[in-house]
Amino acid sequence: MQLAPVYPVIYRLLNPLFPNCLWHGPTDEGAIALTFDDGPDPQYTPKLLAVLEQYQIQASFFWLGVCVQRNPELAKEVFLRGHWIGLHGYTHQSFPRLNTNELKNSLRITRELIADAIQIEPKKIRDVRPPNGLFTPAILRQLQEWDYRVVMWTVVPEDWLCPGISLVCQRTMAQVKGGSLIVLHDGYYGGRDVTATTANLIPQLLDKGYQFVSVNDFWQRKLTART
C-alpha cells in the first residue's frame, strides 16, 4: 500500500505539534534540502555522489551504523565531498520499539562509527532522523536531553517502494516549495533508482529557481529566526 498522498497530510498535522523538530526551512525563500537515508551503500552511493558532484549540490545523508561499519571508506568519501552527515540508528529499527538503553546505544554506536570513519569529534554529529519517521513525545524529550537534533521531512515520495523514476519525480515536484526537506534513499530499499531519480530531479528543481542547502543550514536559519 502506497501512502505517498497521505504524507503531506501527516506533515501538516505533526509539524505544529512538534516544533522542536526540523520539518522545513524558511518557507519565504527558495532554499531546499535534498536528503538521503539508509546508506552508505557501495552499489548506489558512489553513483549518486557523481550526480551531486556534476551539479555541485550539497546534500545531507542520514546513515545506518551497520552500513558505515561495512563501508567506512565510502563514508569518508561522502564527507570529504562536503555533504552533511546525520544518524538513522544502527539498524533500521523504529525508535518506539527500542527501550531507552537500546535507543541510546544504537545512536552512540552509530555516532562513534561515523566519527571514526570521517575523523571528526562524535559530539559534532547531532542530527537524527527516526527510521520510518516514528517517535513519541517521550523519545523526543530523550533525544533532546542527549543533545541530538531531530530532523523530519516535508516531501516523502516513497522512492523506497521503487514505483518508477517518473512517478517519484512527479510526486516531488508537486509537493516541493521553499524550505522543503526532500527524503530519498540510497540504501537497500530505494537505492536502485536513486541516481536516475536525482539526476532527473535536480535540473527540474534548478529550473524552478531553488537553491540547495544542507540540513545544518536550515537549523542555523531556524535558530536565527528565534532570536
mmCIF file of N, CA, C and O in Angstrom, residues 81-124:
data_model
loop_
_atom_site.group_PDB
_atom_site.id
_atom_site.type_symbol
_atom_site.label_atom_id
_atom_site.label_comp_id
_atom_site.label_asym_id
_atom_site.label_seq_id
_atom_site.Cartn_x
_atom_site.Cartn_y
_atom_site.Cartn_z
ATOM 1 N N ARG A 81 33.510 15.151 0.357
ATOM 2 C CA ARG A 81 32.896 15.902 -0.748
ATOM 3 C C ARG A 81 31.978 17.024 -0.252
ATOM 4 O O ARG A 81 31.327 17.684 -1.054
ATOM 5 N N GLY A 82 31.923 17.205 1.052
ATOM 6 C CA GLY A 82 31.233 18.360 1.601
ATOM 7 C C GLY A 82 29.786 18.170 1.977
ATOM 8 O O GLY A 82 29.074 19.151 2.225
ATOM 9 N N HIS A 83 29.339 16.927 2.051
ATOM 10 C CA HIS A 83 27.947 16.675 2.398
ATOM 11 C C HIS A 83 27.766 16.611 3.920
ATOM 12 O O HIS A 83 28.716 16.310 4.658
ATOM 13 N N TRP A 84 26.545 16.906 4.378
ATOM 14 C CA TRP A 84 26.234 16.921 5.801
ATOM 15 C C TRP A 84 25.819 15.525 6.241
ATOM 16 O O TRP A 84 25.134 14.816 5.500
ATOM 17 N N ILE A 85 26.237 15.139 7.447
ATOM 18 C CA ILE A 85 26.023 13.771 7.908
ATOM 19 C C ILE A 85 25.172 13.749 9.178
ATOM 20 O O ILE A 85 25.408 14.507 10.119
ATOM 21 N N GLY A 86 24.180 12.845 9.200
ATOM 22 C CA GLY A 86 23.358 12.632 10.372
ATOM 23 C C GLY A 86 23.180 11.148 10.651
ATOM 24 O O GLY A 86 23.713 10.289 9.942
ATOM 25 N N LEU A 87 22.420 10.845 11.694
ATOM 26 C CA LEU A 87 22.220 9.472 12.167
ATOM 27 C C LEU A 87 20.823 8.961 11.801
ATOM 28 O O LEU A 87 19.865 9.721 11.782
ATOM 29 N N HIS A 88 20.770 7.640 11.572
ATOM 30 C CA HIS A 88 19.485 6.987 11.302
ATOM 31 C C HIS A 88 19.336 5.728 12.163
ATOM 32 O O HIS A 88 18.495 4.875 11.884
ATOM 33 N N GLY A 89 20.187 5.643 13.208
ATOM 34 C CA GLY A 89 20.196 4.457 14.052
ATOM 35 C C GLY A 89 21.175 3.415 13.538
ATOM 36 O O GLY A 89 21.666 3.500 12.403
ATOM 37 N N TYR A 90 21.505 2.423 14.380
ATOM 38 C CA TYR A 90 22.462 1.395 13.949
ATOM 39 C C TYR A 90 21.856 0.493 12.884
ATOM 40 O O TYR A 90 22.468 0.201 11.868
ATOM 41 N N THR A 91 20.645 0.030 13.118
ATOM 42 C CA THR A 91 19.868 -0.676 12.091
ATOM 43 C C THR A 91 18.554 0.077 11.925
ATOM 44 O O THR A 91 18.252 0.995 12.674
ATOM 45 N N HIS A 92 17.776 -0.331 10.965
ATOM 46 C CA HIS A 92 16.566 0.414 10.639
ATOM 47 C C HIS A 92 15.404 -0.024 11.529
ATOM 48 O O HIS A 92 14.329 -0.409 11.045
ATOM 49 N N GLN A 93 15.602 0.090 12.844
ATOM 50 C CA GLN A 93 14.537 -0.237 13.789
ATOM 51 C C GLN A 93 13.815 1.037 14.211
ATOM 52 O O GLN A 93 14.449 2.037 14.547
ATOM 53 N N SER A 94 12.509 0.988 14.216
ATOM 54 C CA SER A 94 11.734 2.135 14.665
ATOM 55 C C SER A 94 12.062 2.425 16.127
ATOM 56 O O SER A 94 12.101 1.515 16.955
ATOM 57 N N PHE A 95 12.272 3.685 16.433
ATOM 58 C CA PHE A 95 12.670 4.060 17.785
ATOM 59 C C PHE A 95 11.670 3.625 18.861
ATOM 60 O O PHE A 95 12.076 3.227 19.955
ATOM 61 N N PRO A 96 10.350 3.697 18.615
ATOM 62 C CA PRO A 96 9.418 3.268 19.664
ATOM 63 C C PRO A 96 9.527 1.790 20.034
ATOM 64 O O PRO A 96 9.023 1.375 21.086
ATOM 65 N N ARG A 97 10.183 0.998 19.208
ATOM 66 C CA ARG A 97 10.345 -0.427 19.505
ATOM 67 C C ARG A 97 11.560 -0.697 20.393
ATOM 68 O O ARG A 97 11.772 -1.831 20.834
ATOM 69 N N LEU A 98 12.373 0.347 20.640
ATOM 70 C CA LEU A 98 13.569 0.200 21.458
ATOM 71 C C LEU A 98 13.333 0.773 22.846
ATOM 72 O O LEU A 98 12.651 1.785 23.001
ATOM 73 N N ASN A 99 13.923 0.122 23.865
ATOM 74 C CA ASN A 99 13.870 0.741 25.184
ATOM 75 C C ASN A 99 14.921 1.845 25.264
ATOM 76 O O ASN A 99 15.703 2.037 24.330
ATOM 77 N N THR A 100 14.949 2.556 26.365
ATOM 78 C CA THR A 100 15.823 3.725 26.474
ATOM 79 C C THR A 100 17.284 3.371 26.245
ATOM 80 O O THR A 100 17.993 4.053 25.488
ATOM 81 N N ASN A 101 17.759 2.306 26.880
ATOM 82 C CA ASN A 101 19.163 1.922 26.728
ATOM 83 C C ASN A 101 19.477 1.466 25.307
ATOM 84 O O ASN A 101 20.548 1.772 24.770
ATOM 85 N N GLU A 102 18.554 0.728 24.704
ATOM 86 C CA GLU A 102 18.764 0.269 23.328
ATOM 87 C C GLU A 102 18.856 1.442 22.364
ATOM 88 O O GLU A 102 19.718 1.463 21.476
ATOM 89 N N LEU A 103 17.974 2.423 22.538
ATOM 90 C CA LEU A 103 17.998 3.591 21.675
ATOM 91 C C LEU A 103 19.280 4.391 21.879
ATOM 92 O O LEU A 103 19.940 4.782 20.903
ATOM 93 N N LYS A 104 19.633 4.619 23.114
ATOM 94 C CA LYS A 104 20.841 5.398 23.408
ATOM 95 C C LYS A 104 22.077 4.725 22.839
ATOM 96 O O LYS A 104 22.946 5.372 22.239
ATOM 97 N N ASN A 105 22.163 3.404 22.993
ATOM 98 C CA ASN A 105 23.320 2.668 22.480
ATOM 99 C C ASN A 105 23.343 2.631 20.963
ATOM 100 O O ASN A 105 24.415 2.712 20.345
ATOM 101 N N SER A 106 22.156 2.501 20.343
ATOM 102 C CA SER A 106 22.085 2.496 18.879
ATOM 103 C C SER A 106 22.653 3.784 18.309
ATOM 104 O O SER A 106 23.444 3.760 17.351
ATOM 105 N N LEU A 107 22.267 4.899 18.898
ATOM 106 C CA LEU A 107 22.752 6.196 18.417
ATOM 107 C C LEU A 107 24.220 6.404 18.778
ATOM 108 O O LEU A 107 24.997 6.933 17.972
ATOM 109 N N ARG A 108 24.616 5.989 19.981
ATOM 110 C CA ARG A 108 26.011 6.163 20.398
ATOM 111 C C ARG A 108 26.957 5.378 19.493
ATOM 112 O O ARG A 108 27.982 5.912 19.028
ATOM 113 N N ILE A 109 26.623 4.113 19.248
ATOM 114 C CA ILE A 109 27.479 3.276 18.401
ATOM 115 C C ILE A 109 27.552 3.840 16.988
ATOM 116 O O ILE A 109 28.635 3.924 16.380
ATOM 117 N N THR A 110 26.414 4.247 16.453
ATOM 118 C CA THR A 110 26.393 4.808 15.100
ATOM 119 C C THR A 110 27.210 6.078 15.037
ATOM 120 O O THR A 110 27.991 6.293 14.089
ATOM 121 N N ARG A 111 27.059 6.921 16.024
ATOM 122 C CA ARG A 111 27.826 8.174 16.075
ATOM 123 C C ARG A 111 29.326 7.889 16.119
ATOM 124 O O ARG A 111 30.115 8.534 15.423
ATOM 125 N N GLU A 112 29.734 6.915 16.926
ATOM 126 C CA GLU A 112 31.152 6.593 17.047
ATOM 127 C C GLU A 112 31.701 6.001 15.753
ATOM 128 O O GLU A 112 32.832 6.301 15.353
ATOM 129 N N LEU A 113 30.909 5.163 15.105
ATOM 130 C CA LEU A 113 31.344 4.590 13.827
ATOM 131 C C LEU A 113 31.537 5.673 12.769
ATOM 132 O O LEU A 113 32.515 5.667 12.016
ATOM 133 N N ILE A 114 30.584 6.613 12.709
ATOM 134 C CA ILE A 114 30.690 7.698 11.742
ATOM 135 C C ILE A 114 31.891 8.581 12.071
ATOM 136 O O ILE A 114 32.689 8.935 11.185
ATOM 137 N N ALA A 115 32.034 8.937 13.340
ATOM 138 C CA ALA A 115 33.133 9.803 13.754
ATOM 139 C C ALA A 115 34.477 9.179 13.422
ATOM 140 O O ALA A 115 35.411 9.868 12.966
ATOM 141 N N ASP A 116 34.599 7.877 13.643
ATOM 142 C CA ASP A 116 35.852 7.180 13.339
ATOM 143 C C ASP A 116 36.108 7.146 11.835
ATOM 144 O O ASP A 116 37.248 7.313 11.388
ATOM 145 N N ALA A 117 35.049 6.950 11.053
ATOM 146 C CA ALA A 117 35.209 6.850 9.603
ATOM 147 C C ALA A 117 35.586 8.188 8.978
ATOM 148 O O ALA A 117 36.427 8.244 8.077
ATOM 149 N N ILE A 118 34.963 9.267 9.435
ATOM 150 C CA ILE A 118 35.187 10.562 8.786
ATOM 151 C C ILE A 118 36.132 11.466 9.571
ATOM 152 O O ILE A 118 36.425 12.584 9.149
ATOM 153 N N GLN A 119 36.581 10.950 10.726
ATOM 154 C CA GLN A 119 37.605 11.636 11.525
ATOM 155 C C GLN A 119 37.160 13.008 12.031
ATOM 156 O O GLN A 119 37.813 14.025 11.772
ATOM 157 N N ILE A 120 36.027 13.024 12.732
ATOM 158 C CA ILE A 120 35.610 14.230 13.438
ATOM 159 C C ILE A 120 35.180 13.828 14.847
ATOM 160 O O ILE A 120 35.020 12.635 15.136
ATOM 161 N N GLU A 121 34.965 14.802 15.715
ATOM 162 C CA GLU A 121 34.535 14.512 17.072
ATOM 163 C C GLU A 121 33.090 14.004 17.058
ATOM 164 O O GLU A 121 32.237 14.581 16.379
ATOM 165 N N PRO A 122 32.810 12.942 17.816
ATOM 166 C CA PRO A 122 31.444 12.396 17.825
ATOM 167 C C PRO A 122 30.378 13.423 18.187
ATOM 168 O O PRO A 122 29.281 13.395 17.623
ATOM 169 N N LYS A 123 30.685 14.327 19.116
ATOM 170 C CA LYS A 123 29.662 15.279 19.565
ATOM 171 C C LYS A 123 29.236 16.240 18.465
ATOM 172 O O LYS A 123 28.197 16.903 18.591
ATOM 173 N N LYS A 124 30.001 16.314 17.377
ATOM 174 C CA LYS A 124 29.628 17.179 16.266
ATOM 175 C C LYS A 124 28.562 16.547 15.373
ATOM 176 O O LYS A 124 28.007 17.214 14.499
#
